[in-house]
Amino acid sequence: MNGVLNILIDIASTPAILVALIAVLGLGLQKKPISDVVRGGIKTFVGFLVVTAGAGVIEGSLAPFGEMFQHAFNMQGVVPNNEAIVALALTKYGTYTALIMLVGMAFNILIARITKFKYIYLTGHATLYMACMIAVIMSVTKMSAVPLVLVGGLALGLANTIFPAIAQPFTKQITKNDSVALGHTGNFGYALSGFIGKYVGNKEKSTEDINFPKGLAFLRDSTVSITLTMGIVYTIVALFAGNTFISENLSDGTNYIIYALQQAGMFAAGVFVILAGVRLILAEIVPAFKGISEKLVPNSIPALDCPIVFPYAPNAVLIGFLTSFVGGIVSLFIMVATGTTVIIPGVVPHFFCGATAGVFGNATGGVRGAVVGSFIHGVIISFMPILLMPVMGDLGFQGSTFSDTDYGVTGIFLGKLADMGGQLAVVVGIVAVLVLLLALTVFGKKKTTKTEEAA
């Protein structure tokens, strides 16, 4: 039994396999020829592996950057890192995490079936991480095993339905259709960036329409502009870190400036690979998902990882990352000045989440929306982890914490419920959210019926 459970968990937490199986299922339900089913499944599988490889290249280039930054400016504090905190938590809460993940995915499908919120969350690793955080918080309430798994699974299913929904109005502006949603743990921050962009900028002045002087027209190529910009950023930090530290600890003796330029090039290469993989995935998963939409969950929409929006505004990706990181640095100085817990800017979350926030801000407010929206996002993911740490029990102050906004919103919500009324308040609060979704569905149907009758 445990062996079967472990296999299911491995499949569910491996996005490439999970989404490839979804593509196969969708094409099969449409009764496509076996050759189309095999081709669609394999191309979706490979596409996700390409995106994963690109993400790995980026994370590999950002890791030494983070070390250089901390050494250069002598910073000590908590570093938000989802992988690190999950690895720590799984040693104690692994079984609960696995069960909550499976139950949560089932609840997500059920909620999509019975409500108007038709989002099927397909980002497996993000689901695993959220399940892990929920398992920790539920355990802190001393809830017994069965209700912990059921209530925790319902909380996960609701989160995986609601967060794509709040970002979807802005996602549609980016993709120009309603065929795909965003399934990532920063959706609250992305929606906020899109909302801010609407009021501070002008979407007609897009980051993708930046007019470079004739002699600098080559900067319109996103690969070139990303390489040059990151080359400058890496070189500045390398100069402050010094040749001795870098050559002895990071570069295996390679000159520190050469090493910095190489890492900047690796970063740009990772972005290029991600964009290629995303195009491959979208070409296969959207038409394949039509079968699931028609047969299992009518009108369902796949919610995929944040890089799916990168190809729509590559300049906003870079602008969003840099301004989100600046927001993190500004927040750091505020924390130092006020004597609160210091959150070291995590380069990986500021890239993936900040870049996505930039794309959302650009969709509603152009260049200014991308800059302001992602800057505010950077401030939020710096201070929100401070509020999250106390609800994590013994794991709250272990040198790392969850970084993205959806972890903060979900964790703080559940933690505050537990503080107010213990287990009962948590159960009532989660059920109340489900009832709200059902009520919105019923109200929406009545409104639609009245509109049709009036017509």
Short mmCIF file of C-alpha atoms in Angstrom, two decimals:
data_model
loop_
_atom_site.label_atom_id
_atom_site.label_comp_id
_atom_site.label_asym_id
_atom_site.label_seq_id
_atom_site.Cartn_x
_atom_site.Cartn_y
_atom_site.Cartn_z
CA MET A 1 0.00 0.00 0.00
CA ASN A 2 2.78 2.41 0.94
CA GLY A 3 4.55 1.56 -2.30
CA VAL A 4 1.48 2.46 -4.37
CA LEU A 5 0.99 5.66 -2.35
CA ASN A 6 4.61 6.66 -2.93
CA ILE A 7 4.25 6.09 -6.68
CA LEU A 8 1.10 8.23 -6.77
CA ILE A 9 2.85 10.97 -4.82
CA ASP A 10 5.85 10.84 -7.16
CA ILE A 11 3.59 11.15 -10.20
CA ALA A 12 1.52 13.96 -8.67
CA SER A 13 4.58 15.95 -7.61
CA THR A 14 6.39 15.55 -10.96
CA PRO A 15 4.87 18.18 -13.26
CA ALA A 16 6.23 16.69 -16.49
CA ILE A 17 4.60 13.30 -15.90
CA LEU A 18 1.41 14.71 -14.37
CA VAL A 19 0.71 17.12 -17.22
CA ALA A 20 1.71 14.56 -19.87
CA LEU A 21 -0.85 12.14 -18.39
CA ILE A 22 -3.43 14.94 -18.38
CA ALA A 23 -2.68 15.55 -22.07
CA VAL A 24 -3.02 11.83 -22.84
CA LEU A 25 -6.30 11.68 -20.90
CA GLY A 26 -7.66 14.75 -22.67
CA LEU A 27 -6.76 13.49 -26.13
CA GLY A 28 -8.12 10.04 -25.29
CA LEU A 29 -11.45 11.47 -24.17
CA GLN A 30 -11.66 13.22 -27.54
CA LYS A 31 -11.10 9.82 -29.20
CA LYS A 32 -8.08 11.09 -31.09
CA PRO A 33 -5.98 8.59 -33.08
CA ILE A 34 -3.43 6.75 -30.98
CA SER A 35 -0.62 8.49 -32.87
CA ASP A 36 -1.99 11.92 -31.83
CA VAL A 37 -2.37 10.77 -28.23
CA VAL A 38 1.22 9.51 -28.07
CA ARG A 39 2.60 12.58 -29.82
CA GLY A 40 0.67 14.99 -27.57
CA GLY A 41 1.72 13.18 -24.40
CA ILE A 42 5.39 13.02 -25.37
CA LYS A 43 5.61 16.63 -26.56
CA THR A 44 3.93 17.87 -23.38
CA PHE A 45 6.28 15.73 -21.29
CA VAL A 46 9.35 17.02 -23.14
CA GLY A 47 8.07 20.60 -23.03
CA PHE A 48 7.83 20.50 -19.25
CA LEU A 49 11.27 18.97 -18.99
CA VAL A 50 12.60 21.80 -21.15
CA VAL A 51 11.00 24.37 -18.82
CA THR A 52 12.36 22.51 -15.79
CA ALA A 53 15.83 22.45 -17.33
CA GLY A 54 15.66 26.17 -18.01
CA ALA A 55 14.51 26.85 -14.45
CA GLY A 56 17.39 24.72 -13.17
CA VAL A 57 19.88 26.75 -15.23
CA ILE A 58 18.47 29.99 -13.81
CA GLU A 59 18.51 28.72 -10.24
CA GLY A 60 22.07 27.50 -10.76
CA SER A 61 23.17 30.96 -11.90
CA LEU A 62 21.26 32.75 -9.13
CA ALA A 63 22.63 30.62 -6.27
CA PRO A 64 26.17 32.07 -6.43
CA PHE A 65 24.70 35.53 -6.98
CA GLY A 66 22.88 35.20 -3.64
CA GLU A 67 26.09 34.11 -1.91
CA MET A 68 28.05 36.99 -3.47
CA PHE A 69 25.36 39.46 -2.40
CA GLN A 70 25.31 38.29 1.22
CA HIS A 71 29.11 38.34 1.45
CA ALA A 72 29.50 41.66 -0.36
CA PHE A 73 27.13 43.50 1.95
CA ASN A 74 27.66 41.38 5.08
CA MET A 75 23.99 40.45 5.46
CA GLN A 76 22.71 37.89 7.95
CA GLY A 77 19.09 36.84 8.37
CA VAL A 78 16.31 34.53 7.19
CA VAL A 79 16.42 33.53 3.52
CA PRO A 80 12.98 32.68 2.06
CA ASN A 81 13.38 29.44 0.13
CA ASN A 82 10.49 27.07 -0.50
CA GLU A 83 12.68 24.05 -1.23
CA ALA A 84 14.72 24.49 1.95
CA ILE A 85 11.78 24.86 4.33
CA VAL A 86 9.87 21.98 2.69
CA ALA A 87 12.90 19.68 2.92
CA LEU A 88 13.07 20.51 6.63
CA ALA A 89 9.35 19.99 7.20
CA LEU A 90 9.03 16.73 5.28
CA THR A 91 11.26 14.90 7.75
CA LYS A 92 8.50 15.27 10.37
CA TYR A 93 5.32 15.89 8.37
CA GLY A 94 5.97 13.82 5.23
CA THR A 95 3.01 11.42 5.60
CA TYR A 96 0.49 14.16 6.34
CA THR A 97 1.87 16.20 3.44
CA ALA A 98 1.44 13.32 0.99
CA LEU A 99 -2.12 12.54 2.08
CA ILE A 100 -3.20 16.20 2.12
CA MET A 101 -1.77 16.60 -1.37
CA LEU A 102 -3.78 13.70 -2.81
CA VAL A 103 -6.98 14.68 -1.01
CA GLY A 104 -6.45 18.30 -1.99
CA MET A 105 -6.14 17.45 -5.69
CA ALA A 106 -9.40 15.46 -5.46
CA PHE A 107 -11.14 18.39 -3.77
CA ASN A 108 -9.81 20.76 -6.44
CA ILE A 109 -11.44 18.65 -9.18
CA LEU A 110 -14.68 18.35 -7.16
CA ILE A 111 -14.85 22.10 -6.50
CA ALA A 112 -14.21 22.81 -10.19
CA ARG A 113 -17.04 20.42 -11.03
CA ILE A 114 -19.70 21.89 -8.71
CA THR A 115 -18.82 25.60 -8.79
CA LYS A 116 -18.26 28.21 -11.47
CA PHE A 117 -14.54 28.28 -10.61
CA LYS A 118 -13.29 25.79 -13.21
CA TYR A 119 -9.54 25.84 -12.55
CA ILE A 120 -7.62 22.54 -12.40
CA TYR A 121 -4.28 23.19 -10.69
CA LEU A 122 -1.56 21.28 -12.54
CA THR A 123 1.63 22.62 -10.95
CA GLY A 124 2.56 19.55 -8.94
CA HIS A 125 5.53 20.82 -6.96
CA ALA A 126 3.63 23.97 -5.91
CA THR A 127 0.77 21.75 -4.71
CA LEU A 128 3.25 19.64 -2.73
CA TYR A 129 4.78 22.71 -1.05
CA MET A 130 1.38 24.18 -0.14
CA ALA A 131 0.28 20.79 1.22
CA CYS A 132 3.42 20.72 3.35
CA MET A 133 2.76 24.14 4.85
CA ILE A 134 -0.88 23.27 5.57
CA ALA A 135 0.24 19.99 7.21
CA VAL A 136 2.56 21.90 9.54
CA ILE A 137 -0.09 24.45 10.56
CA MET A 138 -2.77 21.80 11.04
CA SER A 139 -0.38 19.79 13.20
CA VAL A 140 0.24 22.84 15.39
CA THR A 141 -3.52 22.86 16.19
CA LYS A 142 -3.15 19.27 17.55
CA MET A 143 -5.86 18.00 15.19
CA SER A 144 -6.07 14.20 14.97
CA ALA A 145 -4.99 12.36 11.83
CA VAL A 146 -8.22 11.81 9.84
CA PRO A 147 -9.74 15.29 10.26
CA LEU A 148 -6.29 16.81 9.74
CA VAL A 149 -6.01 15.16 6.32
CA LEU A 150 -9.62 15.88 5.28
CA VAL A 151 -9.73 19.49 6.48
CA GLY A 152 -6.19 20.12 5.25
CA GLY A 153 -7.06 18.60 1.87
CA LEU A 154 -10.15 20.80 1.60
CA ALA A 155 -8.03 23.86 2.45
CA LEU A 156 -5.56 22.89 -0.27
CA GLY A 157 -8.32 22.25 -2.82
CA LEU A 158 -9.84 25.65 -2.08
CA ALA A 159 -6.48 27.41 -2.35
CA ASN A 160 -5.75 25.72 -5.67
CA THR A 161 -9.14 26.88 -6.96
CA ILE A 162 -9.26 30.42 -5.57
CA PHE A 163 -5.78 31.70 -6.37
CA PRO A 164 -5.95 31.00 -10.13
CA ALA A 165 -9.42 32.61 -10.08
CA ILE A 166 -8.27 35.90 -8.55
CA ALA A 167 -5.46 36.21 -11.10
CA GLN A 168 -7.54 35.12 -14.13
CA PRO A 169 -8.95 38.56 -15.08
CA PHE A 170 -5.38 39.75 -15.53
CA THR A 171 -4.14 36.47 -17.03
CA LYS A 172 -6.77 36.85 -19.76
CA GLN A 173 -5.41 40.31 -20.56
CA ILE A 174 -1.96 38.80 -21.02
CA THR A 175 -2.90 35.72 -23.08
CA LYS A 176 -5.87 37.37 -24.88
CA ASN A 177 -8.04 34.29 -24.22
CA ASP A 178 -9.54 32.20 -21.41
CA SER A 179 -8.00 28.85 -22.35
CA VAL A 180 -5.27 28.76 -19.70
CA ALA A 181 -4.84 30.01 -16.12
CA LEU A 182 -1.90 30.59 -13.79
CA GLY A 183 -1.23 27.86 -11.22
CA HIS A 184 1.58 29.20 -9.07
CA THR A 185 2.00 30.16 -5.43
CA GLY A 186 2.41 33.89 -6.17
CA ASN A 187 -1.03 34.50 -7.70
CA PHE A 188 -2.14 36.93 -4.98
CA GLY A 189 0.93 39.08 -5.64
CA TYR A 190 0.47 38.88 -9.42
CA ALA A 191 -3.17 39.94 -9.17
CA LEU A 192 -2.16 42.81 -6.89
CA SER A 193 0.50 43.90 -9.39
CA GLY A 194 -2.08 43.84 -12.17
CA PHE A 195 -4.50 45.83 -10.01
CA ILE A 196 -1.83 48.43 -9.16
CA GLY A 197 -0.73 48.71 -12.79
CA LYS A 198 -4.28 49.58 -13.78
CA TYR A 199 -4.17 52.74 -11.66
CA VAL A 200 -0.57 53.92 -11.97
CA GLY A 201 0.24 53.32 -15.64
CA ASN A 202 -0.96 53.09 -19.21
CA LYS A 203 -1.17 49.65 -20.82
CA GLU A 204 -0.74 51.25 -24.26
CA LYS A 205 2.87 52.04 -23.28
CA SER A 206 4.00 48.43 -23.04
CA THR A 207 7.45 47.28 -21.98
CA GLU A 208 7.59 45.46 -25.31
CA ASP A 209 7.27 48.76 -27.23
CA ILE A 210 10.22 50.50 -25.60
CA ASN A 211 11.83 52.65 -28.28
CA PHE A 212 15.57 52.22 -28.24
CA PRO A 213 17.82 54.64 -30.17
CA LYS A 214 18.68 53.36 -33.63
CA GLY A 215 22.18 52.38 -32.55
CA LEU A 216 20.75 50.35 -29.65
CA ALA A 217 18.00 48.60 -31.61
CA PHE A 218 19.68 45.26 -30.88
CA LEU A 219 18.43 45.62 -27.29
CA ARG A 220 14.92 44.78 -28.50
CA ASP A 221 16.15 41.19 -28.64
CA SER A 222 15.25 39.94 -25.16
CA THR A 223 18.17 37.50 -25.00
CA VAL A 224 20.63 40.32 -25.72
CA SER A 225 19.05 42.79 -23.29
CA ILE A 226 18.80 40.21 -20.49
CA THR A 227 22.43 39.16 -20.96
CA LEU A 228 23.74 42.73 -20.92
CA THR A 229 21.60 43.84 -17.99
CA MET A 230 22.40 40.83 -15.85
CA GLY A 231 26.06 41.10 -16.85
CA ILE A 232 26.16 44.58 -15.35
CA VAL A 233 24.30 43.50 -12.19
CA TYR A 234 26.50 40.43 -11.64
CA THR A 235 29.68 42.40 -12.25
CA ILE A 236 28.76 45.12 -9.73
CA VAL A 237 28.01 42.55 -7.01
CA ALA A 238 31.19 40.62 -7.90
CA LEU A 239 33.28 43.79 -7.49
CA PHE A 240 31.88 44.29 -4.00
CA ALA A 241 32.32 40.59 -3.09
CA GLY A 242 35.94 40.57 -4.25
CA ASN A 243 38.10 38.21 -6.28
CA THR A 244 39.38 36.30 -3.25
CA PHE A 245 35.95 35.23 -1.97
CA ILE A 246 34.63 34.30 -5.41
CA SER A 247 37.71 32.44 -6.65
CA GLU A 248 38.08 30.47 -3.41
CA ASN A 249 34.41 29.66 -2.79
CA LEU A 250 32.53 29.79 -6.08
CA SER A 251 34.53 29.90 -9.30
CA ASP A 252 37.25 27.26 -8.72
CA GLY A 253 39.93 29.83 -9.38
CA THR A 254 38.36 31.52 -12.41
CA ASN A 255 38.73 35.32 -12.42
CA TYR A 256 35.77 36.85 -10.59
CA ILE A 257 34.70 39.18 -13.42
CA ILE A 258 34.85 36.37 -15.99
CA TYR A 259 32.85 34.18 -13.61
CA ALA A 260 30.24 36.90 -13.11
CA LEU A 261 29.80 37.37 -16.86
CA GLN A 262 29.52 33.61 -17.34
CA GLN A 263 26.76 33.37 -14.72
CA ALA A 264 24.91 36.28 -16.36
CA GLY A 265 25.07 34.43 -19.67
CA MET A 266 23.79 31.26 -18.00
CA PHE A 267 20.87 33.23 -16.59
CA ALA A 268 19.94 34.50 -20.07
CA ALA A 269 20.32 30.98 -21.47
CA GLY A 270 17.92 29.67 -18.84
CA VAL A 271 15.30 32.27 -19.77
CA PHE A 272 15.70 31.36 -23.47
CA VAL A 273 15.19 27.66 -22.71
CA ILE A 274 12.10 28.36 -20.56
CA LEU A 275 10.48 30.41 -23.33
CA ALA A 276 11.04 27.58 -25.84
CA GLY A 277 9.58 24.99 -23.47
CA VAL A 278 6.52 27.10 -22.67
CA ARG A 279 5.67 27.48 -26.35
CA LEU A 280 5.89 23.69 -26.77
CA ILE A 281 3.65 23.01 -23.76
CA LEU A 282 0.93 25.49 -24.69
CA ALA A 283 0.76 24.16 -28.24
CA GLU A 284 -0.14 20.71 -26.84
CA ILE A 285 -1.84 21.05 -23.45
CA VAL A 286 -4.54 23.59 -24.38
CA PRO A 287 -6.13 21.54 -27.19
CA ALA A 288 -5.62 18.30 -25.21
CA PHE A 289 -7.37 19.76 -22.17
CA LYS A 290 -10.50 20.23 -24.26
CA GLY A 291 -11.33 16.55 -23.69
CA ILE A 292 -11.31 16.92 -19.91
CA SER A 293 -13.29 20.13 -20.20
CA GLU A 294 -15.97 18.42 -22.26
CA LYS A 295 -16.17 15.07 -20.45
CA LEU A 296 -15.13 15.34 -16.79
CA VAL A 297 -15.28 18.99 -15.69
CA PRO A 298 -17.21 21.05 -18.24
CA ASN A 299 -15.48 24.31 -19.20
CA SER A 300 -12.46 23.52 -17.02
CA ILE A 301 -9.27 25.54 -17.46
CA PRO A 302 -5.74 24.19 -16.80
CA ALA A 303 -3.74 26.26 -14.31
CA LEU A 304 -0.03 26.03 -15.19
CA ASP A 305 3.27 27.29 -13.74
CA CYS A 306 4.26 30.98 -13.90
CA PRO A 307 6.69 30.76 -16.87
CA ILE A 308 3.68 30.33 -19.18
CA VAL A 309 3.30 34.13 -19.24
CA PHE A 310 6.98 34.91 -19.91
CA PRO A 311 6.77 34.74 -23.73
CA TYR A 312 4.06 37.41 -23.78
CA ALA A 313 6.33 40.14 -22.39
CA PRO A 314 10.05 39.20 -22.16
CA ASN A 315 11.10 42.79 -21.36
CA ALA A 316 8.62 42.89 -18.47
CA VAL A 317 10.18 39.67 -17.15
CA LEU A 318 13.54 41.39 -16.71
CA ILE A 319 12.06 44.66 -15.43
CA GLY A 320 9.85 42.78 -12.96
CA PHE A 321 12.74 40.76 -11.57
CA LEU A 322 15.02 43.76 -11.07
CA THR A 323 12.40 46.04 -9.51
CA SER A 324 11.07 43.26 -7.25
CA PHE A 325 14.64 42.65 -6.07
CA VAL A 326 15.06 46.39 -5.42
CA GLY A 327 11.85 46.21 -3.37
CA GLY A 328 13.44 43.41 -1.36
CA ILE A 329 16.60 45.47 -0.75
CA VAL A 330 14.59 48.51 0.35
CA SER A 331 12.62 46.27 2.71
CA LEU A 332 15.85 44.86 4.10
CA PHE A 333 17.08 48.32 5.05
CA ILE A 334 13.74 49.07 6.73
CA MET A 335 13.99 45.83 8.73
CA VAL A 336 17.54 46.62 9.83
CA ALA A 337 16.54 50.17 10.82
CA THR A 338 13.50 49.02 12.81
CA GLY A 339 15.17 46.03 14.47
CA THR A 340 12.72 43.42 13.16
CA THR A 341 13.58 39.98 11.79
CA VAL A 342 15.73 40.52 8.69
CA ILE A 343 14.57 38.80 5.49
CA ILE A 344 17.44 38.48 3.01
CA PRO A 345 16.13 39.03 -0.55
CA GLY A 346 15.78 35.55 -2.06
CA VAL A 347 16.98 35.85 -5.63
CA VAL A 348 14.97 32.85 -6.91
CA PRO A 349 11.55 34.04 -5.64
CA HIS A 350 12.29 37.60 -6.74
CA PHE A 351 13.03 36.29 -10.22
CA PHE A 352 10.17 33.85 -10.80
CA CYS A 353 7.55 35.79 -8.82
CA GLY A 354 8.90 39.27 -9.49
CA ALA A 355 9.21 38.61 -13.21
CA THR A 356 5.63 37.32 -13.34
CA ALA A 357 4.41 40.33 -11.36
CA GLY A 358 6.14 42.50 -13.97
CA VAL A 359 4.22 40.80 -16.78
CA PHE A 360 0.92 41.32 -14.93
CA GLY A 361 1.70 44.96 -14.13
CA ASN A 362 2.64 45.56 -17.75
CA ALA A 363 -0.63 44.04 -18.99
CA THR A 364 -2.65 46.70 -17.16
CA GLY A 365 -0.22 49.61 -16.81
CA GLY A 366 2.61 49.26 -19.31
CA VAL A 367 6.15 50.14 -18.24
CA ARG A 368 5.06 52.08 -15.16
CA GLY A 369 2.69 49.30 -14.11
CA ALA A 370 5.47 46.71 -14.45
CA VAL A 371 7.87 48.79 -12.36
CA VAL A 372 5.49 49.85 -9.58
CA GLY A 373 3.57 46.56 -9.44
CA SER A 374 6.66 44.38 -9.13
CA PHE A 375 8.34 46.79 -6.68
CA ILE A 376 5.33 46.57 -4.35
CA HIS A 377 5.37 42.80 -4.89
CA GLY A 378 9.00 42.72 -3.78
CA VAL A 379 8.13 44.58 -0.58
CA ILE A 380 5.21 42.23 0.14
CA ILE A 381 7.22 39.00 -0.25
CA SER A 382 9.81 40.52 2.09
CA PHE A 383 7.47 41.40 4.96
CA MET A 384 4.81 38.68 4.58
CA PRO A 385 7.23 35.86 5.64
CA ILE A 386 7.76 37.67 8.95
CA LEU A 387 4.02 37.39 9.65
CA LEU A 388 3.99 33.76 8.53
CA MET A 389 6.84 32.49 10.71
CA PRO A 390 5.00 32.56 14.07
CA VAL A 391 2.20 30.27 12.78
CA MET A 392 4.70 27.62 11.69
CA GLY A 393 5.33 26.37 15.24
CA ASP A 394 8.80 24.91 15.81
CA LEU A 395 9.66 25.45 12.15
CA GLY A 396 8.98 29.18 12.35
CA PHE A 397 12.54 30.35 12.98
CA GLN A 398 14.86 27.86 11.32
CA GLY A 399 16.76 30.21 9.03
CA SER A 400 14.34 29.80 6.14
CA THR A 401 10.64 30.21 5.39
CA PHE A 402 8.09 30.13 2.57
CA SER A 403 8.50 33.03 0.18
CA ASP A 404 5.59 33.43 -2.25
CA THR A 405 2.45 35.44 -1.47
CA ASP A 406 -0.05 32.56 -1.62
CA TYR A 407 1.80 30.76 1.17
CA GLY A 408 1.59 33.91 3.25
CA VAL A 409 -2.11 34.51 2.61
CA THR A 410 -3.08 30.87 3.25
CA GLY A 411 -0.77 30.37 6.22
CA ILE A 412 -1.66 33.60 7.97
CA PHE A 413 -5.39 32.96 7.41
CA LEU A 414 -5.22 29.45 8.90
CA GLY A 415 -2.89 30.55 11.68
CA LYS A 416 -5.11 33.43 12.76
CA LEU A 417 -8.14 31.12 12.77
CA ALA A 418 -6.24 28.69 15.01
CA ASP A 419 -5.23 31.53 17.36
CA MET A 420 -8.83 32.76 17.62
CA GLY A 421 -10.61 29.48 18.23
CA GLY A 422 -8.37 26.46 17.76
CA GLN A 423 -9.46 23.48 15.67
CA LEU A 424 -13.13 24.48 15.54
CA ALA A 425 -12.35 27.94 14.14
CA VAL A 426 -10.11 26.41 11.48
CA VAL A 427 -12.82 23.97 10.37
CA VAL A 428 -15.55 26.63 10.39
CA GLY A 429 -13.37 29.09 8.50
CA ILE A 430 -12.47 26.60 5.75
CA VAL A 431 -16.07 25.41 5.37
CA ALA A 432 -17.22 29.04 5.23
CA VAL A 433 -14.92 29.65 2.27
CA LEU A 434 -16.40 26.64 0.47
CA VAL A 435 -19.94 27.89 1.18
CA LEU A 436 -18.94 31.29 -0.22
CA LEU A 437 -17.79 29.71 -3.48
CA LEU A 438 -21.04 27.77 -3.74
CA ALA A 439 -23.05 30.92 -3.02
CA LEU A 440 -21.17 32.88 -5.68
CA THR A 441 -21.89 30.05 -8.13
CA VAL A 442 -25.62 30.05 -7.38
CA PHE A 443 -25.80 33.86 -7.51
CA GLY A 444 -23.90 33.86 -10.79
CA LYS A 445 -26.33 31.36 -12.33
CA LYS A 446 -29.36 33.41 -11.24
CA LYS A 447 -27.81 36.58 -12.63
CA THR A 448 -27.10 34.84 -15.94
CA THR A 449 -30.67 33.49 -16.11
CA LYS A 450 -32.19 36.94 -15.50
CA THR A 451 -29.94 38.46 -18.17
CA GLU A 452 -31.01 35.81 -20.69
CA GLU A 453 -34.70 36.33 -19.84
CA ALA A 454 -34.36 40.09 -20.26
CA ALA A 455 -32.73 39.56 -23.64
#
